mmCIF file of C-alpha atoms in Angstrom:
data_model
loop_
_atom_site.group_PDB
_atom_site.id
_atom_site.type_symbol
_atom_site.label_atom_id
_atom_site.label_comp_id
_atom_site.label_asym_id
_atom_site.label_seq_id
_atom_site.Cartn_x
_atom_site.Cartn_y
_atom_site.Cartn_z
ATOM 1 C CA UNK B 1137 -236.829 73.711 -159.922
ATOM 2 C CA UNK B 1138 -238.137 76.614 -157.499
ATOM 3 C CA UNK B 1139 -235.841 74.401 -154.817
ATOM 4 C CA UNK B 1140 -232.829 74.312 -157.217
ATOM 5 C CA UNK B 1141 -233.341 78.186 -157.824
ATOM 6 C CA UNK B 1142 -233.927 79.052 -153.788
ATOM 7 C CA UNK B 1143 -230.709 77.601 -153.170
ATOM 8 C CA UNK B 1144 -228.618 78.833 -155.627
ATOM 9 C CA UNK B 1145 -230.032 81.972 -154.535
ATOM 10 C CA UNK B 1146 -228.897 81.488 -151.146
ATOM 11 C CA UNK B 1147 -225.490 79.761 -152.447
ATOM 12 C CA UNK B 1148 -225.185 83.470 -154.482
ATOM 13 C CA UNK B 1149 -226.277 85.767 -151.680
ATOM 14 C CA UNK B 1150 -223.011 85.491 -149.543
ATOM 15 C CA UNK B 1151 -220.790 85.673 -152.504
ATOM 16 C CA UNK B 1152 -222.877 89.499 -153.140
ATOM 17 C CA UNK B 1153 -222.678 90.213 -150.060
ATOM 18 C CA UNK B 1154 -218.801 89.481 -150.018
ATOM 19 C CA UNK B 1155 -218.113 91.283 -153.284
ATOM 20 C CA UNK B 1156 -220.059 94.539 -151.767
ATOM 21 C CA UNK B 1157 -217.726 93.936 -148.609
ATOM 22 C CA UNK B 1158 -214.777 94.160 -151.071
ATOM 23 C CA UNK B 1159 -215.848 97.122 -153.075
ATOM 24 C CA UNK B 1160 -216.322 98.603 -149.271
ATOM 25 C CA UNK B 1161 -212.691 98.174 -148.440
ATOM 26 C CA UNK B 1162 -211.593 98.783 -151.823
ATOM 27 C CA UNK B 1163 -213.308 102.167 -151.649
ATOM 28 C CA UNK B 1164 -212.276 102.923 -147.957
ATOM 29 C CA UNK B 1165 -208.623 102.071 -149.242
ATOM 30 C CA UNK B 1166 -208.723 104.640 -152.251
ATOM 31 C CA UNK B 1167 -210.192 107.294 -150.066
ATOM 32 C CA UNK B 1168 -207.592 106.450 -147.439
ATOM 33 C CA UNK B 1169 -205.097 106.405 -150.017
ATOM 34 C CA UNK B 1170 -206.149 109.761 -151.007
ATOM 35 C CA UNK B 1171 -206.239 111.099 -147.345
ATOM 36 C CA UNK B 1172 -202.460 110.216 -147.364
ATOM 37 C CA UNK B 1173 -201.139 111.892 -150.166
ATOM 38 C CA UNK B 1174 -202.850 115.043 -149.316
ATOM 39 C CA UNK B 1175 -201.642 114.618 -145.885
ATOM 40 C CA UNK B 1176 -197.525 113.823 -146.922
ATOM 41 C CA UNK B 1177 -198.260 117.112 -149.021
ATOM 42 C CA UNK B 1178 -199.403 119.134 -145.894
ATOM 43 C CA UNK B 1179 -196.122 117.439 -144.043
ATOM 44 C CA UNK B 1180 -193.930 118.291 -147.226
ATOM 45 C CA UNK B 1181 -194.773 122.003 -146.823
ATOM 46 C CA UNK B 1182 -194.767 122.114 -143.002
ATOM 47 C CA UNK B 1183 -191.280 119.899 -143.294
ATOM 48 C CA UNK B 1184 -190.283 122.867 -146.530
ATOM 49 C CA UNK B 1185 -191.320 125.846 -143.482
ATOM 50 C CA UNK B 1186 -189.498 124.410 -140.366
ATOM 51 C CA UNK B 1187 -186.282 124.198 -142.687
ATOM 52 C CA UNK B 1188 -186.522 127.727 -143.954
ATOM 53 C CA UNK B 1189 -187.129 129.250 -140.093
ATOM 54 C CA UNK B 1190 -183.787 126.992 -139.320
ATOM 55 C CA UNK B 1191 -182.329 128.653 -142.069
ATOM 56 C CA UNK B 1192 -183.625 132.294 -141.441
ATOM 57 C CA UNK B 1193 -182.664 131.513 -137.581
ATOM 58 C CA UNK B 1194 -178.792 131.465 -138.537
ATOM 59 C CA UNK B 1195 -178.862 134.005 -141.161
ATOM 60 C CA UNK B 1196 -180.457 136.192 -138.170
ATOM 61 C CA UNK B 1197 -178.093 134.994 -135.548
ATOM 62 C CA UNK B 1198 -174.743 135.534 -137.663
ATOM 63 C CA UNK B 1199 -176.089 139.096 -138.823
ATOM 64 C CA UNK B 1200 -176.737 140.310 -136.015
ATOM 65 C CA UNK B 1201 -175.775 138.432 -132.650
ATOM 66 C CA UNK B 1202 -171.659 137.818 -133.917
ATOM 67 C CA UNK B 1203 -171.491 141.163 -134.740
ATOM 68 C CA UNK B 1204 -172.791 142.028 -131.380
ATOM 69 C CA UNK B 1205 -170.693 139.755 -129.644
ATOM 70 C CA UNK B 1206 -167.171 140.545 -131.109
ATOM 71 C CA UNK B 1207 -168.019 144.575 -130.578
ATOM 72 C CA UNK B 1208 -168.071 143.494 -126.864
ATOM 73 C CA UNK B 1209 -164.429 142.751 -127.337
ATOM 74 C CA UNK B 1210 -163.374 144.970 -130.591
ATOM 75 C CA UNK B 1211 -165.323 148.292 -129.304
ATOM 76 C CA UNK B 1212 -164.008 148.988 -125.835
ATOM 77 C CA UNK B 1213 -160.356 149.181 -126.957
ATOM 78 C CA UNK B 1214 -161.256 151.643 -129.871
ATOM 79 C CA UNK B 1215 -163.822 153.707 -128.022
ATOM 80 C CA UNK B 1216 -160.621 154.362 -125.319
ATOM 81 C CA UNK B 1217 -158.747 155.681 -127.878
ATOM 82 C CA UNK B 1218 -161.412 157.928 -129.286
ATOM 83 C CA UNK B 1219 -162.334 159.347 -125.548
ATOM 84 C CA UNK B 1220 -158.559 160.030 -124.916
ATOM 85 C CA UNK B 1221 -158.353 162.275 -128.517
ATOM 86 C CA UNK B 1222 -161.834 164.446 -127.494
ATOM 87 C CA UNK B 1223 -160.222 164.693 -123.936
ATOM 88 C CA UNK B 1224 -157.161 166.031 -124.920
ATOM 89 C CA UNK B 1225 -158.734 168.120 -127.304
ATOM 90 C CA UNK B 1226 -161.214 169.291 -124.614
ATOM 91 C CA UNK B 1227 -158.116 170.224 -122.102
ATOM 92 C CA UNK B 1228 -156.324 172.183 -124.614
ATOM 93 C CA UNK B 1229 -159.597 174.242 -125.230
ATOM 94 C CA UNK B 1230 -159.669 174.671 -121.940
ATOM 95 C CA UNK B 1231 -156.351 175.553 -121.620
ATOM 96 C CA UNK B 1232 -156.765 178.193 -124.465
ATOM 97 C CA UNK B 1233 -159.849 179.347 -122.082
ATOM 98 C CA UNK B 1234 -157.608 180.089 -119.232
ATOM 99 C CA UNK B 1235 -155.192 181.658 -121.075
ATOM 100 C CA UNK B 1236 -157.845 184.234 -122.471
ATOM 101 C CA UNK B 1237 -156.271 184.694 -125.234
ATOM 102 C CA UNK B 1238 -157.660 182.765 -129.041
ATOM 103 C CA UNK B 1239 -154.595 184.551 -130.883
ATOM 104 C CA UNK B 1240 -151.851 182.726 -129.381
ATOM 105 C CA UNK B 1241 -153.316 179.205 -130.776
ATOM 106 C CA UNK B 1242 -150.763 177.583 -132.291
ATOM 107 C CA UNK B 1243 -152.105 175.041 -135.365
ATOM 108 C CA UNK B 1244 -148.672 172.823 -134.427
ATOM 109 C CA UNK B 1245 -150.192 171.527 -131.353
ATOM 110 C CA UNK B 1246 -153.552 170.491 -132.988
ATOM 111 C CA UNK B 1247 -151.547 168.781 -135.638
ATOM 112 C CA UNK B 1248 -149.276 166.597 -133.149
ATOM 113 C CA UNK B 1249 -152.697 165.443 -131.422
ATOM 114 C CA UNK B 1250 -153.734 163.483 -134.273
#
């Protein structure tokens, strides 16, 4: 009977030592498992981030860098325009200057600037 029992031992000593293999990579699975959901939630939020800088890049860019670019074209015309009023109002101060006299202003010629 000690015979009988010695081999059954032996007979249920690799099936143990099987089953503790299993649990192994049944445990090593779950912790893996677990390792990957907290990692897809790190690349969620890090996916969530790089979409929101894309996002903030293009609200930036048509705030500020359109308006920029079309006063390249829009500005020089109107700035012209504005330069050529002050100058003619500069020359007929200076004109009034030469003359000497403030009294002899007439409002008219102000008026026909505009």
């Amino acid at each position: 009977m000690s015979k009988k029992n010695l081999s059954d031992a032996k007979i249920e000593e690799p099936t143990n030592l099987m089953e503790t293999n299993d649990d192994k990579i049944i445990r090593l699975l779950e912790e893996n498992l677990e390792i990957s959901k907290e990692s897809l939630k790190s690349n969620k939020k890090v996916t969530r981030w790089v979409t929101w800088q894309k996002i903030k890049f293009w609200v930036y860019f048509v705030l500020i860098i359109v308006p920029l670019g079309l006063a390249v074209f829009y500005l020089p015309p109107i700035l012209n325009q504005g330069l050529e009023q002050y100058r003619d109002l500069l020359n007929s101060f200076m004109a009034i200057g030469q003359q000497g006299n403030l009294n002899d202003v007439n409002l008219e010629d102000f008026k026909r600037m505009r």
